[in-house]
PDB file of C-alpha atoms in Angstrom:
ATOM      1  CA  MET V 176     107.418-122.907-124.515  1.00  0.00           C
ATOM      2  CA  SER V 177     106.633-122.673-128.171  1.00  0.00           C
ATOM      3  CA  GLY V 178     108.713-120.643-130.646  1.00  0.00           C
ATOM      4  CA  PRO V 179     106.630-117.447-130.802  1.00  0.00           C
ATOM      5  CA  GLN V 180     106.339-117.273-127.014  1.00  0.00           C
ATOM      6  CA  GLN V 181     110.097-117.661-126.623  1.00  0.00           C
ATOM      7  CA  GLU V 182     110.665-114.881-129.122  1.00  0.00           C
ATOM      8  CA  SER V 183     108.177-112.722-127.272  1.00  0.00           C
ATOM      9  CA  VAL V 184     109.878-113.322-123.927  1.00  0.00           C
ATOM     10  CA  PHE V 185     113.259-112.698-125.559  1.00  0.00           C
ATOM     11  CA  GLY V 186     111.948-109.491-127.138  1.00  0.00           C
ATOM     12  CA  VAL V 187     110.716-108.252-123.767  1.00  0.00           C
ATOM     13  CA  ALA V 188     114.070-109.057-122.165  1.00  0.00           C
ATOM     14  CA  VAL V 189     115.937-107.181-124.897  1.00  0.00           C
ATOM     15  CA  ARG V 190     113.679-104.139-124.458  1.00  0.00           C
ATOM     16  CA  ASP V 191     114.148-104.267-120.685  1.00  0.00           C
ATOM     17  CA  ILE V 192     117.928-104.413-121.056  1.00  0.00           C
ATOM     18  CA  ALA V 193     117.844-101.513-123.522  1.00  0.00           C
ATOM     19  CA  ARG V 194     115.716 -99.509-121.079  1.00  0.00           C
ATOM     20  CA  LEU V 195     118.105-100.337-118.234  1.00  0.00           C
ATOM     21  CA  ARG V 196     121.130 -99.278-120.316  1.00  0.00           C
ATOM     22  CA  ARG V 197     119.381 -95.986-121.130  1.00  0.00           C
ATOM     23  CA  LEU V 198     118.617 -95.395-117.441  1.00  0.00           C
ATOM     24  CA  VAL V 199     122.211 -96.128-116.406  1.00  0.00           C
ATOM     25  CA  ALA V 200     123.529 -93.804-119.138  1.00  0.00           C
ATOM     26  CA  ILE V 201     121.255 -90.950-118.053  1.00  0.00           C
ATOM     27  CA  VAL V 202     122.097 -91.361-114.365  1.00  0.00           C
ATOM     28  CA  SER V 203     125.816 -91.426-115.187  1.00  0.00           C
ATOM     29  CA  ARG V 204     125.611 -88.454-117.547  1.00  0.00           C
ATOM     30  CA  HIS V 205     124.132 -86.346-114.757  1.00  0.00           C
ATOM     31  CA  GLY V 206     127.082 -87.092-112.506  1.00  0.00           C
ATOM     32  CA  PHE V 207     125.732 -89.938-110.410  1.00  0.00           C
ATOM     33  CA  GLY V 208     127.719 -92.696-112.100  1.00  0.00           C
ATOM     34  CA  GLU V 209     129.599 -93.439-108.897  1.00  0.00           C
ATOM     35  CA  PHE V 210     126.392 -94.905-107.452  1.00  0.00           C
ATOM     36  CA  ILE V 211     126.023 -97.052-110.551  1.00  0.00           C
ATOM     37  CA  SER V 212     129.661 -98.202-110.478  1.00  0.00           C
ATOM     38  CA  ARG V 213     129.209 -99.520-106.930  1.00  0.00           C
ATOM     39  CA  SER V 214     126.190-101.610-107.862  1.00  0.00           C
ATOM     40  CA  PRO V 215     125.422-104.605-110.084  1.00  0.00           C
ATOM     41  CA  LEU V 216     124.112-102.083-112.621  1.00  0.00           C
ATOM     42  CA  ALA V 217     127.727-101.211-113.505  1.00  0.00           C
ATOM     43  CA  ARG V 218     127.766-103.946-116.157  1.00  0.00           C
ATOM     44  CA  PHE V 219     125.123-101.991-118.111  1.00  0.00           C
ATOM     45  CA  GLY V 220     127.118 -98.752-118.148  1.00  0.00           C
ATOM     46  CA  ASP V 221     129.698 -97.271-120.453  1.00  0.00           C
ATOM     47  CA  LYS V 222     132.666 -95.090-119.456  1.00  0.00           C
ATOM     48  CA  LYS V 223     131.694 -92.373-121.958  1.00  0.00           C
ATOM     49  CA  ASP V 224     128.364 -91.930-120.137  1.00  0.00           C
ATOM     50  CA  ALA V 225     130.216 -90.723-117.036  1.00  0.00           C
ATOM     51  CA  GLU V 226     131.130 -87.394-118.657  1.00  0.00           C
ATOM     52  CA  THR V 227     129.215 -84.658-116.855  1.00  0.00           C
ATOM     53  CA  ASP V 228     129.241 -80.953-116.094  1.00  0.00           C
ATOM     54  CA  ALA V 229     130.630 -81.016-112.553  1.00  0.00           C
ATOM     55  CA  SER V 230     130.254 -77.237-112.265  1.00  0.00           C
ATOM     56  CA  LYS V 231     126.569 -77.677-111.462  1.00  0.00           C
ATOM     57  CA  PRO V 232     125.643 -78.490-107.868  1.00  0.00           C
ATOM     58  CA  ALA V 233     124.407 -82.021-107.168  1.00  0.00           C
ATOM     59  CA  PRO V 234     120.823 -80.907-106.345  1.00  0.00           C
ATOM     60  CA  VAL V 235     120.533 -79.165-109.746  1.00  0.00           C
ATOM     61  CA  ARG V 236     121.982 -82.185-111.562  1.00  0.00           C
ATOM     62  CA  PHE V 237     119.523 -84.430-109.698  1.00  0.00           C
ATOM     63  CA  ARG V 238     116.579 -82.236-110.734  1.00  0.00           C
ATOM     64  CA  GLU V 239     117.782 -82.300-114.350  1.00  0.00           C
ATOM     65  CA  LEU V 240     118.155 -86.079-114.108  1.00  0.00           C
ATOM     66  CA  LEU V 241     114.543 -86.452-112.981  1.00  0.00           C
ATOM     67  CA  GLU V 242     113.383 -84.131-115.778  1.00  0.00           C
ATOM     68  CA  GLU V 243     115.180 -86.219-118.372  1.00  0.00           C
ATOM     69  CA  LEU V 244     113.810 -89.472-116.963  1.00  0.00           C
ATOM     70  CA  GLY V 245     110.256 -88.234-117.423  1.00  0.00           C
ATOM     71  CA  PRO V 246     106.884 -87.802-115.729  1.00  0.00           C
ATOM     72  CA  THR V 247     107.039 -90.549-113.106  1.00  0.00           C
ATOM     73  CA  TRP V 248     110.439 -89.382-111.914  1.00  0.00           C
ATOM     74  CA  ILE V 249     109.375 -85.727-111.977  1.00  0.00           C
ATOM     75  CA  LYS V 250     106.465 -86.669-109.725  1.00  0.00           C
ATOM     76  CA  LEU V 251     108.929 -88.332-107.321  1.00  0.00           C
ATOM     77  CA  GLY V 252     110.978 -85.112-107.283  1.00  0.00           C
ATOM     78  CA  GLN V 253     107.860 -83.059-106.598  1.00  0.00           C
ATOM     79  CA  ILE V 254     107.026 -85.273-103.636  1.00  0.00           C
ATOM     80  CA  LEU V 255     110.596 -85.104-102.318  1.00  0.00           C
ATOM     81  CA  SER V 256     110.504 -81.302-102.605  1.00  0.00           C
ATOM     82  CA  THR V 257     107.794 -81.237 -99.940  1.00  0.00           C
ATOM     83  CA  ARG V 258     109.718 -83.449 -97.507  1.00  0.00           C
ATOM     84  CA  ARG V 259     111.835 -81.039 -95.506  1.00  0.00           C
ATOM     85  CA  ASP V 260     112.246 -83.816 -92.950  1.00  0.00           C
ATOM     86  CA  LEU V 261     114.079 -85.952 -95.536  1.00  0.00           C
ATOM     87  CA  MET V 262     115.935 -83.538 -97.799  1.00  0.00           C
ATOM     88  CA  PRO V 263     118.484 -80.765 -97.150  1.00  0.00           C
ATOM     89  CA  PRO V 264     117.359 -77.191 -97.951  1.00  0.00           C
ATOM     90  CA  ASP V 265     119.433 -76.848-101.148  1.00  0.00           C
ATOM     91  CA  TRP V 266     117.896 -80.069-102.504  1.00  0.00           C
ATOM     92  CA  ILE V 267     114.393 -78.865-101.546  1.00  0.00           C
ATOM     93  CA  ASP V 268     115.018 -75.604-103.428  1.00  0.00           C
ATOM     94  CA  ALA V 269     116.219 -77.400-106.566  1.00  0.00           C
ATOM     95  CA  LEU V 270     113.413 -79.960-106.538  1.00  0.00           C
ATOM     96  CA  ALA V 271     110.756 -77.307-105.833  1.00  0.00           C
ATOM     97  CA  GLN V 272     111.377 -76.035-109.369  1.00  0.00           C
ATOM     98  CA  LEU V 273     109.674 -79.224-110.575  1.00  0.00           C
ATOM     99  CA  GLN V 274     106.393 -77.993-109.085  1.00  0.00           C
ATOM    100  CA  ASP V 275     105.819 -75.423-111.827  1.00  0.00           C
ATOM    101  CA  GLY V 276     108.473 -75.562-114.474  1.00  0.00           C
ATOM    102  CA  THR V 277     108.165 -78.995-116.038  1.00  0.00           C
ATOM    103  CA  PRO V 278     109.167 -79.009-119.695  1.00  0.00           C
ATOM    104  CA  ALA V 279     106.705 -80.028-122.395  1.00  0.00           C
ATOM    105  CA  LEU V 280     107.280 -83.293-124.209  1.00  0.00           C
ATOM    106  CA  GLU V 281     108.799 -83.077-127.670  1.00  0.00           C
ATOM    107  CA  TRP V 282     106.298 -83.410-130.518  1.00  0.00           C
ATOM    108  CA  GLU V 283     107.847 -86.722-131.624  1.00  0.00           C
ATOM    109  CA  GLN V 284     107.093 -88.253-128.220  1.00  0.00           C
ATOM    110  CA  VAL V 285     103.525 -86.933-128.218  1.00  0.00           C
ATOM    111  CA  GLU V 286     102.936 -88.211-131.744  1.00  0.00           C
ATOM    112  CA  GLN V 287     104.233 -91.673-130.841  1.00  0.00           C
ATOM    113  CA  VAL V 288     102.113 -91.959-127.677  1.00  0.00           C
ATOM    114  CA  VAL V 289      98.919 -90.752-129.387  1.00  0.00           C
ATOM    115  CA  GLU V 290      99.369 -92.986-132.427  1.00  0.00           C
ATOM    116  CA  GLU V 291     100.175 -96.042-130.301  1.00  0.00           C
ATOM    117  CA  GLY V 292      97.121 -95.359-128.144  1.00  0.00           C
ATOM    118  CA  LEU V 293      94.799 -94.871-131.119  1.00  0.00           C
ATOM    119  CA  GLN V 294      96.534 -97.532-133.215  1.00  0.00           C
ATOM    120  CA  LYS V 295      96.369 -95.214-136.217  1.00  0.00           C
ATOM    121  CA  SER V 296      98.041 -92.088-137.454  1.00  0.00           C
ATOM    122  CA  ILE V 297      97.116 -88.682-136.092  1.00  0.00           C
ATOM    123  CA  ALA V 298      96.246 -87.556-139.635  1.00  0.00           C
ATOM    124  CA  SER V 299      93.698 -90.350-140.009  1.00  0.00           C
ATOM    125  CA  ALA V 300      92.154 -89.667-136.586  1.00  0.00           C
ATOM    126  CA  PHE V 301      92.118 -85.855-136.592  1.00  0.00           C
ATOM    127  CA  ALA V 302      91.552 -83.058-139.093  1.00  0.00           C
ATOM    128  CA  SER V 303      93.992 -80.961-137.064  1.00  0.00           C
ATOM    129  CA  PHE V 304      96.207 -81.529-134.053  1.00  0.00           C
ATOM    130  CA  ASP V 305      98.249 -78.664-132.602  1.00  0.00           C
ATOM    131  CA  LYS V 306     101.873 -79.600-132.020  1.00  0.00           C
ATOM    132  CA  GLU V 307     102.250 -77.001-129.266  1.00  0.00           C
ATOM    133  CA  PRO V 308     100.567 -77.998-125.979  1.00  0.00           C
ATOM    134  CA  LEU V 309      97.868 -75.804-124.464  1.00  0.00           C
ATOM    135  CA  ALA V 310      99.148 -76.803-121.033  1.00  0.00           C
ATOM    136  CA  ASN V 311     101.551 -79.271-119.514  1.00  0.00           C
ATOM    137  CA  ALA V 312     102.246 -80.679-116.086  1.00  0.00           C
ATOM    138  CA  SER V 313     104.447 -83.399-114.661  1.00  0.00           C
ATOM    139  CA  ILE V 314     102.283 -86.329-115.766  1.00  0.00           C
ATOM    140  CA  ALA V 315     100.264 -84.970-118.691  1.00  0.00           C
ATOM    141  CA  GLN V 316      99.967 -82.296-121.311  1.00  0.00           C
ATOM    142  CA  THR V 317      97.012 -81.094-123.365  1.00  0.00           C
ATOM    143  CA  HIS V 318      96.877 -80.467-127.096  1.00  0.00           C
ATOM    144  CA  LEU V 319      94.058 -78.907-129.086  1.00  0.00           C
ATOM    145  CA  ALA V 320      92.748 -81.269-131.757  1.00  0.00           C
ATOM    146  CA  THR V 321      89.759 -81.335-134.096  1.00  0.00           C
ATOM    147  CA  THR V 322      88.216 -84.541-135.392  1.00  0.00           C
ATOM    148  CA  HIS V 323      87.247 -84.963-139.022  1.00  0.00           C
ATOM    149  CA  GLY V 324      83.654 -84.476-137.842  1.00  0.00           C
ATOM    150  CA  GLY V 325      84.498 -81.054-136.413  1.00  0.00           C
ATOM    151  CA  ASP V 326      84.516 -81.966-132.717  1.00  0.00           C
ATOM    152  CA  ARG V 327      87.258 -80.404-130.603  1.00  0.00           C
TER     153      ARG V 327
END
């Protein structure tokens, strides 16, 4: 491999490790660190990530975990909430809340995704772009925007 390709592969590996560390930290923070500690993923964890609010029931913590992990995981929770043959009733009840009540993404996340997709700033692409979503669901949210040409 040539130099730039090696750096590229190394960069991808570093990003993947960072993503894995973030995932392990989130799972642990929501009280499921015991599963991590019993797996090869334990080497990516940190003891401080294991601090959690144990007063919440496991199904609620699991729902909150999926919400923090994002749209793909929320969709998994929505699917699981329909599988009464696989999940106990208290887990179904907790996961069913993902059907309607998914939180909107923070503006900083929206801004980053839009600008990466357009490969330019929102200000250069739009005359206006509402920070508050018109609607949001588990895998998307909608924002009102107006182009410099006046199209909405």
